[in-house]
């Protein structure tokens, strides 16, 4: 079954409720580089330390901030303003990322409910726990 994104924007407007987008250190650094800012500035402006996941990972884990659910990177036209260098989770989601939980939220995910853990998820957690 092939996943198709209709660009409805729902997965970018539901943050802080049931979904979060975690940004790996490499994601945050890439955004900082592309926007010609230093990492600390980017982390302060666009990201928030996730206390629960930081405890589990044993190091600081950051998720993207939102305004009433809207990702701070979503532009007025409803498009991702950092689409060419967006975080790993966005790049691979939602069909190959947490499909069992994402499937409950979005119409586009119907049929993907029982997808097994993917290499994408394993690679993500390897990076998360190594602090990269
Ligand atoms: S909810 Fe699904 S269809 Fe809508 S933008 Fe996200 S991935 Fe695309
Ligand atoms: S970074 Fe882009 S793709 Fe990811 S949630 Fe925000 S607007 Fe959506």
mmCIF file with all atom_site columns, C-alpha atoms and ligand atoms in Angstrom:
data_model
loop_
_atom_site.group_PDB
_atom_site.id
_atom_site.type_symbol
_atom_site.label_atom_id
_atom_site.label_alt_id
_atom_site.label_comp_id
_atom_site.label_asym_id
_atom_site.label_entity_id
_atom_site.label_seq_id
_atom_site.pdbx_PDB_ins_code
_atom_site.Cartn_x
_atom_site.Cartn_y
_atom_site.Cartn_z
_atom_site.occupancy
_atom_site.B_iso_or_equiv
_atom_site.pdbx_formal_charge
_atom_site.auth_seq_id
_atom_site.auth_comp_id
_atom_site.auth_asym_id
_atom_site.auth_atom_id
_atom_site.pdbx_PDB_model_num
ATOM   1   C  CA  . UNK A 1 1   ? 0.000  0.000  0.000  1.00 0.00 ? 1   UNK A CA  1
ATOM   2   C  CA  . UNK A 1 2   ? 1.426  3.343  -1.035 1.00 0.00 ? 2   UNK A CA  1
ATOM   3   C  CA  . UNK A 1 3   ? 1.163  6.328  1.275  1.00 0.00 ? 3   UNK A CA  1
ATOM   4   C  CA  . UNK A 1 4   ? -0.149 9.534  -0.248 1.00 0.00 ? 4   UNK A CA  1
ATOM   5   C  CA  . UNK A 1 5   ? 0.045  12.943 1.366  1.00 0.00 ? 5   UNK A CA  1
ATOM   6   C  CA  . UNK A 1 6   ? -2.731 15.277 0.251  1.00 0.00 ? 6   UNK A CA  1
ATOM   7   C  CA  . UNK A 1 7   ? -1.010 18.225 1.954  1.00 0.00 ? 7   UNK A CA  1
ATOM   8   C  CA  . UNK A 1 8   ? -4.028 18.848 4.144  1.00 0.00 ? 8   UNK A CA  1
ATOM   9   C  CA  . UNK A 1 9   ? -1.675 20.253 6.792  1.00 0.00 ? 9   UNK A CA  1
ATOM   10  C  CA  . UNK A 1 10  ? -3.353 18.508 9.736  1.00 0.00 ? 10  UNK A CA  1
ATOM   11  C  CA  . UNK A 1 11  ? -0.179 16.888 11.051 1.00 0.00 ? 11  UNK A CA  1
ATOM   12  C  CA  . UNK A 1 12  ? 1.433  20.346 11.249 1.00 0.00 ? 12  UNK A CA  1
ATOM   13  C  CA  . UNK A 1 13  ? -1.472 21.927 13.135 1.00 0.00 ? 13  UNK A CA  1
ATOM   14  C  CA  . UNK A 1 14  ? -1.931 19.348 15.855 1.00 0.00 ? 14  UNK A CA  1
ATOM   15  C  CA  . UNK A 1 15  ? 1.261  19.846 17.823 1.00 0.00 ? 15  UNK A CA  1
ATOM   16  C  CA  . UNK A 1 16  ? 1.265  19.997 21.588 1.00 0.00 ? 16  UNK A CA  1
ATOM   17  C  CA  . UNK A 1 17  ? -2.018 18.137 21.809 1.00 0.00 ? 17  UNK A CA  1
ATOM   18  C  CA  . UNK A 1 18  ? -1.439 14.515 20.978 1.00 0.00 ? 18  UNK A CA  1
ATOM   19  C  CA  . UNK A 1 19  ? 1.505  14.865 18.628 1.00 0.00 ? 19  UNK A CA  1
ATOM   20  C  CA  . UNK A 1 20  ? 4.915  16.348 19.010 1.00 0.00 ? 20  UNK A CA  1
ATOM   21  C  CA  . UNK A 1 21  ? 7.751  16.701 16.551 1.00 0.00 ? 21  UNK A CA  1
ATOM   22  C  CA  . UNK A 1 22  ? 11.077 15.937 18.131 1.00 0.00 ? 22  UNK A CA  1
ATOM   23  C  CA  . UNK A 1 23  ? 14.059 17.651 16.573 1.00 0.00 ? 23  UNK A CA  1
ATOM   24  C  CA  . UNK A 1 24  ? 17.340 15.788 16.854 1.00 0.00 ? 24  UNK A CA  1
ATOM   25  C  CA  . UNK A 1 25  ? 20.491 17.793 17.499 1.00 0.00 ? 25  UNK A CA  1
ATOM   26  C  CA  . UNK A 1 26  ? 21.432 17.318 13.832 1.00 0.00 ? 26  UNK A CA  1
ATOM   27  C  CA  . UNK A 1 27  ? 18.019 18.731 12.842 1.00 0.00 ? 27  UNK A CA  1
ATOM   28  C  CA  . UNK A 1 28  ? 18.427 21.790 15.047 1.00 0.00 ? 28  UNK A CA  1
ATOM   29  C  CA  . UNK A 1 29  ? 21.965 22.375 13.839 1.00 0.00 ? 29  UNK A CA  1
ATOM   30  C  CA  . UNK A 1 30  ? 20.883 22.066 10.184 1.00 0.00 ? 30  UNK A CA  1
ATOM   31  C  CA  . UNK A 1 31  ? 18.103 24.624 10.717 1.00 0.00 ? 31  UNK A CA  1
ATOM   32  C  CA  . UNK A 1 32  ? 20.554 26.951 12.469 1.00 0.00 ? 32  UNK A CA  1
ATOM   33  C  CA  . UNK A 1 33  ? 23.040 26.605 9.597  1.00 0.00 ? 33  UNK A CA  1
ATOM   34  C  CA  . UNK A 1 34  ? 20.411 27.172 6.911  1.00 0.00 ? 34  UNK A CA  1
ATOM   35  C  CA  . UNK A 1 35  ? 19.072 30.230 8.692  1.00 0.00 ? 35  UNK A CA  1
ATOM   36  C  CA  . UNK A 1 36  ? 22.536 31.544 9.482  1.00 0.00 ? 36  UNK A CA  1
ATOM   37  C  CA  . UNK A 1 37  ? 21.887 31.618 13.244 1.00 0.00 ? 37  UNK A CA  1
ATOM   38  C  CA  . UNK A 1 38  ? 23.671 30.013 16.121 1.00 0.00 ? 38  UNK A CA  1
ATOM   39  C  CA  . UNK A 1 39  ? 22.255 26.879 17.675 1.00 0.00 ? 39  UNK A CA  1
ATOM   40  C  CA  . UNK A 1 40  ? 21.345 28.503 20.998 1.00 0.00 ? 40  UNK A CA  1
ATOM   41  C  CA  . UNK A 1 41  ? 19.310 31.200 19.225 1.00 0.00 ? 41  UNK A CA  1
ATOM   42  C  CA  . UNK A 1 42  ? 17.413 28.612 17.172 1.00 0.00 ? 42  UNK A CA  1
ATOM   43  C  CA  . UNK A 1 43  ? 16.709 26.446 20.216 1.00 0.00 ? 43  UNK A CA  1
ATOM   44  C  CA  . UNK A 1 44  ? 15.368 29.414 22.140 1.00 0.00 ? 44  UNK A CA  1
ATOM   45  C  CA  . UNK A 1 45  ? 13.194 30.673 19.273 1.00 0.00 ? 45  UNK A CA  1
ATOM   46  C  CA  . UNK A 1 46  ? 11.698 27.500 17.872 1.00 0.00 ? 46  UNK A CA  1
ATOM   47  C  CA  . UNK A 1 47  ? 12.152 24.628 20.302 1.00 0.00 ? 47  UNK A CA  1
ATOM   48  C  CA  . UNK A 1 48  ? 11.167 23.613 23.786 1.00 0.00 ? 48  UNK A CA  1
ATOM   49  C  CA  . UNK A 1 49  ? 12.846 21.122 26.105 1.00 0.00 ? 49  UNK A CA  1
ATOM   50  C  CA  . UNK A 1 50  ? 10.639 18.075 26.534 1.00 0.00 ? 50  UNK A CA  1
ATOM   51  C  CA  . UNK A 1 51  ? 10.962 17.153 30.212 1.00 0.00 ? 51  UNK A CA  1
ATOM   52  C  CA  . UNK A 1 52  ? 9.426  13.694 29.969 1.00 0.00 ? 52  UNK A CA  1
ATOM   53  C  CA  . UNK A 1 53  ? 11.547 12.529 27.034 1.00 0.00 ? 53  UNK A CA  1
ATOM   54  C  CA  . UNK A 1 54  ? 14.662 14.182 28.421 1.00 0.00 ? 54  UNK A CA  1
ATOM   55  C  CA  . UNK A 1 55  ? 14.274 12.070 31.570 1.00 0.00 ? 55  UNK A CA  1
ATOM   56  C  CA  . UNK A 1 56  ? 13.917 8.904  29.513 1.00 0.00 ? 56  UNK A CA  1
ATOM   57  C  CA  . UNK A 1 57  ? 16.815 9.734  27.182 1.00 0.00 ? 57  UNK A CA  1
ATOM   58  C  CA  . UNK A 1 58  ? 19.083 10.992 29.978 1.00 0.00 ? 58  UNK A CA  1
ATOM   59  C  CA  . UNK A 1 59  ? 19.862 14.145 27.997 1.00 0.00 ? 59  UNK A CA  1
ATOM   60  C  CA  . UNK A 1 60  ? 18.042 17.179 26.668 1.00 0.00 ? 60  UNK A CA  1
ATOM   61  C  CA  . UNK A 1 61  ? 15.386 16.373 24.070 1.00 0.00 ? 61  UNK A CA  1
ATOM   62  C  CA  . UNK A 1 62  ? 13.663 19.191 22.226 1.00 0.00 ? 62  UNK A CA  1
ATOM   63  C  CA  . UNK A 1 63  ? 10.340 19.377 20.421 1.00 0.00 ? 63  UNK A CA  1
ATOM   64  C  CA  . UNK A 1 64  ? 9.117  22.102 18.050 1.00 0.00 ? 64  UNK A CA  1
ATOM   65  C  CA  . UNK A 1 65  ? 7.074  24.891 19.608 1.00 0.00 ? 65  UNK A CA  1
ATOM   66  C  CA  . UNK A 1 66  ? 3.545  25.545 18.438 1.00 0.00 ? 66  UNK A CA  1
ATOM   67  C  CA  . UNK A 1 67  ? 0.970  28.325 18.486 1.00 0.00 ? 67  UNK A CA  1
ATOM   68  C  CA  . UNK A 1 68  ? -2.330 26.778 19.498 1.00 0.00 ? 68  UNK A CA  1
ATOM   69  C  CA  . UNK A 1 69  ? -1.279 23.554 17.756 1.00 0.00 ? 69  UNK A CA  1
ATOM   70  C  CA  . UNK A 1 70  ? 0.235  25.202 14.672 1.00 0.00 ? 70  UNK A CA  1
ATOM   71  C  CA  . UNK A 1 71  ? 3.896  24.408 14.172 1.00 0.00 ? 71  UNK A CA  1
ATOM   72  C  CA  . UNK A 1 72  ? 5.970  27.581 14.358 1.00 0.00 ? 72  UNK A CA  1
ATOM   73  C  CA  . UNK A 1 73  ? 7.463  26.662 10.979 1.00 0.00 ? 73  UNK A CA  1
ATOM   74  C  CA  . UNK A 1 74  ? 4.107  26.582 9.192  1.00 0.00 ? 74  UNK A CA  1
ATOM   75  C  CA  . UNK A 1 75  ? 3.698  29.635 6.954  1.00 0.00 ? 75  UNK A CA  1
ATOM   76  C  CA  . UNK A 1 76  ? 0.537  31.643 6.244  1.00 0.00 ? 76  UNK A CA  1
ATOM   77  C  CA  . UNK A 1 77  ? -0.173 29.602 3.133  1.00 0.00 ? 77  UNK A CA  1
ATOM   78  C  CA  . UNK A 1 78  ? -0.210 26.429 5.244  1.00 0.00 ? 78  UNK A CA  1
ATOM   79  C  CA  . UNK A 1 79  ? 3.116  25.186 3.920  1.00 0.00 ? 79  UNK A CA  1
ATOM   80  C  CA  . UNK A 1 80  ? 6.239  24.199 5.778  1.00 0.00 ? 80  UNK A CA  1
ATOM   81  C  CA  . UNK A 1 81  ? 8.658  27.117 5.654  1.00 0.00 ? 81  UNK A CA  1
ATOM   82  C  CA  . UNK A 1 82  ? 11.626 24.799 6.223  1.00 0.00 ? 82  UNK A CA  1
ATOM   83  C  CA  . UNK A 1 83  ? 10.512 22.016 3.896  1.00 0.00 ? 83  UNK A CA  1
ATOM   84  C  CA  . UNK A 1 84  ? 13.926 21.697 2.245  1.00 0.00 ? 84  UNK A CA  1
ATOM   85  C  CA  . UNK A 1 85  ? 15.618 21.039 5.574  1.00 0.00 ? 85  UNK A CA  1
ATOM   86  C  CA  . UNK A 1 86  ? 12.834 19.978 7.926  1.00 0.00 ? 86  UNK A CA  1
ATOM   87  C  CA  . UNK A 1 87  ? 13.419 17.613 10.867 1.00 0.00 ? 87  UNK A CA  1
ATOM   88  C  CA  . UNK A 1 88  ? 14.015 13.912 10.354 1.00 0.00 ? 88  UNK A CA  1
ATOM   89  C  CA  . UNK A 1 89  ? 10.620 13.056 11.868 1.00 0.00 ? 89  UNK A CA  1
ATOM   90  C  CA  . UNK A 1 90  ? 8.767  15.305 9.383  1.00 0.00 ? 90  UNK A CA  1
ATOM   91  C  CA  . UNK A 1 91  ? 10.831 14.099 6.465  1.00 0.00 ? 91  UNK A CA  1
ATOM   92  C  CA  . UNK A 1 92  ? 9.876  10.497 7.125  1.00 0.00 ? 92  UNK A CA  1
ATOM   93  C  CA  . UNK A 1 93  ? 6.415  10.885 8.539  1.00 0.00 ? 93  UNK A CA  1
ATOM   94  C  CA  . UNK A 1 94  ? 3.863  10.028 9.243  1.00 0.00 ? 94  UNK A CA  1
ATOM   95  C  CA  . UNK A 1 95  ? 3.735  6.812  7.221  1.00 0.00 ? 95  UNK A CA  1
ATOM   96  C  CA  . UNK A 1 96  ? 7.112  5.461  8.312  1.00 0.00 ? 96  UNK A CA  1
ATOM   97  C  CA  . UNK A 1 97  ? 7.120  7.107  11.669 1.00 0.00 ? 97  UNK A CA  1
ATOM   98  C  CA  . UNK A 1 98  ? 5.056  5.931  14.645 1.00 0.00 ? 98  UNK A CA  1
ATOM   99  C  CA  . UNK A 1 99  ? 2.410  4.574  12.270 1.00 0.00 ? 99  UNK A CA  1
ATOM   100 C  CA  . UNK A 1 100 ? 0.500  2.801  15.017 1.00 0.00 ? 100 UNK A CA  1
ATOM   101 C  CA  . UNK A 1 101 ? -0.146 6.010  16.953 1.00 0.00 ? 101 UNK A CA  1
ATOM   102 C  CA  . UNK A 1 102 ? -0.286 8.452  14.049 1.00 0.00 ? 102 UNK A CA  1
ATOM   103 C  CA  . UNK A 1 103 ? -2.824 6.273  12.281 1.00 0.00 ? 103 UNK A CA  1
ATOM   104 C  CA  . UNK A 1 104 ? -5.436 7.126  14.848 1.00 0.00 ? 104 UNK A CA  1
ATOM   105 C  CA  . UNK A 1 105 ? -5.189 10.837 14.106 1.00 0.00 ? 105 UNK A CA  1
ATOM   106 C  CA  . UNK A 1 106 ? -5.234 11.229 10.365 1.00 0.00 ? 106 UNK A CA  1
ATOM   107 C  CA  . UNK A 1 107 ? -7.310 10.015 7.484  1.00 0.00 ? 107 UNK A CA  1
ATOM   108 C  CA  . UNK A 1 108 ? -4.200 9.590  5.326  1.00 0.00 ? 108 UNK A CA  1
ATOM   109 C  CA  . UNK A 1 109 ? -2.913 6.958  7.750  1.00 0.00 ? 109 UNK A CA  1
ATOM   110 C  CA  . UNK A 1 110 ? -5.843 4.569  7.463  1.00 0.00 ? 110 UNK A CA  1
ATOM   111 C  CA  . UNK A 1 111 ? -4.494 1.133  6.589  1.00 0.00 ? 111 UNK A CA  1
ATOM   112 C  CA  . UNK A 1 112 ? -1.081 1.745  8.101  1.00 0.00 ? 112 UNK A CA  1
ATOM   113 C  CA  . UNK A 1 113 ? -2.161 0.980  11.658 1.00 0.00 ? 113 UNK A CA  1
ATOM   114 C  CA  . UNK A 1 114 ? -0.260 -2.268 12.016 1.00 0.00 ? 114 UNK A CA  1
ATOM   115 C  CA  . UNK A 1 115 ? 2.957  -1.328 10.296 1.00 0.00 ? 115 UNK A CA  1
ATOM   116 C  CA  . UNK A 1 116 ? 5.945  -2.814 12.129 1.00 0.00 ? 116 UNK A CA  1
ATOM   117 C  CA  . UNK A 1 117 ? 8.662  -0.694 13.668 1.00 0.00 ? 117 UNK A CA  1
ATOM   118 C  CA  . UNK A 1 118 ? 10.662 0.651  10.788 1.00 0.00 ? 118 UNK A CA  1
ATOM   119 C  CA  . UNK A 1 119 ? 14.378 1.158  10.187 1.00 0.00 ? 119 UNK A CA  1
ATOM   120 C  CA  . UNK A 1 120 ? 13.532 4.848  10.095 1.00 0.00 ? 120 UNK A CA  1
ATOM   121 C  CA  . UNK A 1 121 ? 12.309 4.720  13.702 1.00 0.00 ? 121 UNK A CA  1
ATOM   122 C  CA  . UNK A 1 122 ? 15.285 2.660  14.841 1.00 0.00 ? 122 UNK A CA  1
ATOM   123 C  CA  . UNK A 1 123 ? 17.716 5.095  13.256 1.00 0.00 ? 123 UNK A CA  1
ATOM   124 C  CA  . UNK A 1 124 ? 15.865 7.995  14.853 1.00 0.00 ? 124 UNK A CA  1
ATOM   125 C  CA  . UNK A 1 125 ? 16.073 6.509  18.350 1.00 0.00 ? 125 UNK A CA  1
ATOM   126 C  CA  . UNK A 1 126 ? 19.729 5.602  17.868 1.00 0.00 ? 126 UNK A CA  1
ATOM   127 C  CA  . UNK A 1 127 ? 20.422 9.256  17.070 1.00 0.00 ? 127 UNK A CA  1
ATOM   128 C  CA  . UNK A 1 128 ? 18.194 10.511 19.879 1.00 0.00 ? 128 UNK A CA  1
ATOM   129 C  CA  . UNK A 1 129 ? 19.901 8.423  22.536 1.00 0.00 ? 129 UNK A CA  1
ATOM   130 C  CA  . UNK A 1 130 ? 23.375 9.171  21.239 1.00 0.00 ? 130 UNK A CA  1
ATOM   131 C  CA  . UNK A 1 131 ? 22.619 12.909 21.403 1.00 0.00 ? 131 UNK A CA  1
ATOM   132 C  CA  . UNK A 1 132 ? 23.373 13.453 17.689 1.00 0.00 ? 132 UNK A CA  1
HETATM 133 S  S1  . LIG B 2 .   ? -2.091 14.647 7.815  1.00 0.00 ? 1   LIG B S1  1
HETATM 134 FE FE1 . LIG B 2 .   ? -1.417 13.274 6.186  1.00 0.00 ? 1   LIG B FE1 1
HETATM 135 S  S2  . LIG B 2 .   ? -2.262 14.106 4.300  1.00 0.00 ? 1   LIG B S2  1
HETATM 136 FE FE2 . LIG B 2 .   ? -2.297 15.715 5.853  1.00 0.00 ? 1   LIG B FE2 1
HETATM 137 S  S3  . LIG B 2 .   ? -0.362 16.838 5.576  1.00 0.00 ? 1   LIG B S3  1
HETATM 138 FE FE3 . LIG B 2 .   ? -0.038 15.298 7.154  1.00 0.00 ? 1   LIG B FE3 1
HETATM 139 S  S4  . LIG B 2 .   ? 0.793  13.547 6.042  1.00 0.00 ? 1   LIG B S4  1
HETATM 140 FE FE4 . LIG B 2 .   ? -0.159 14.882 4.533  1.00 0.00 ? 1   LIG B FE4 1
HETATM 141 S  S1  . LIG B 2 .   ? 8.564  21.446 10.546 1.00 0.00 ? 2   LIG B S1  1
HETATM 142 FE FE1 . LIG B 2 .   ? 7.337  21.657 8.717  1.00 0.00 ? 2   LIG B FE1 1
HETATM 143 S  S2  . LIG B 2 .   ? 6.629  19.567 8.230  1.00 0.00 ? 2   LIG B S2  1
HETATM 144 FE FE2 . LIG B 2 .   ? 7.356  19.576 10.353 1.00 0.00 ? 2   LIG B FE2 1
HETATM 145 S  S3  . LIG B 2 .   ? 5.505  19.930 11.602 1.00 0.00 ? 2   LIG B S3  1
HETATM 146 FE FE3 . LIG B 2 .   ? 6.489  21.923 11.201 1.00 0.00 ? 2   LIG B FE3 1
HETATM 147 S  S4  . LIG B 2 .   ? 5.475  22.750 9.366  1.00 0.00 ? 2   LIG B S4  1
HETATM 148 FE FE4 . LIG B 2 .   ? 5.034  20.547 9.500  1.00 0.00 ? 2   LIG B FE4 1
#
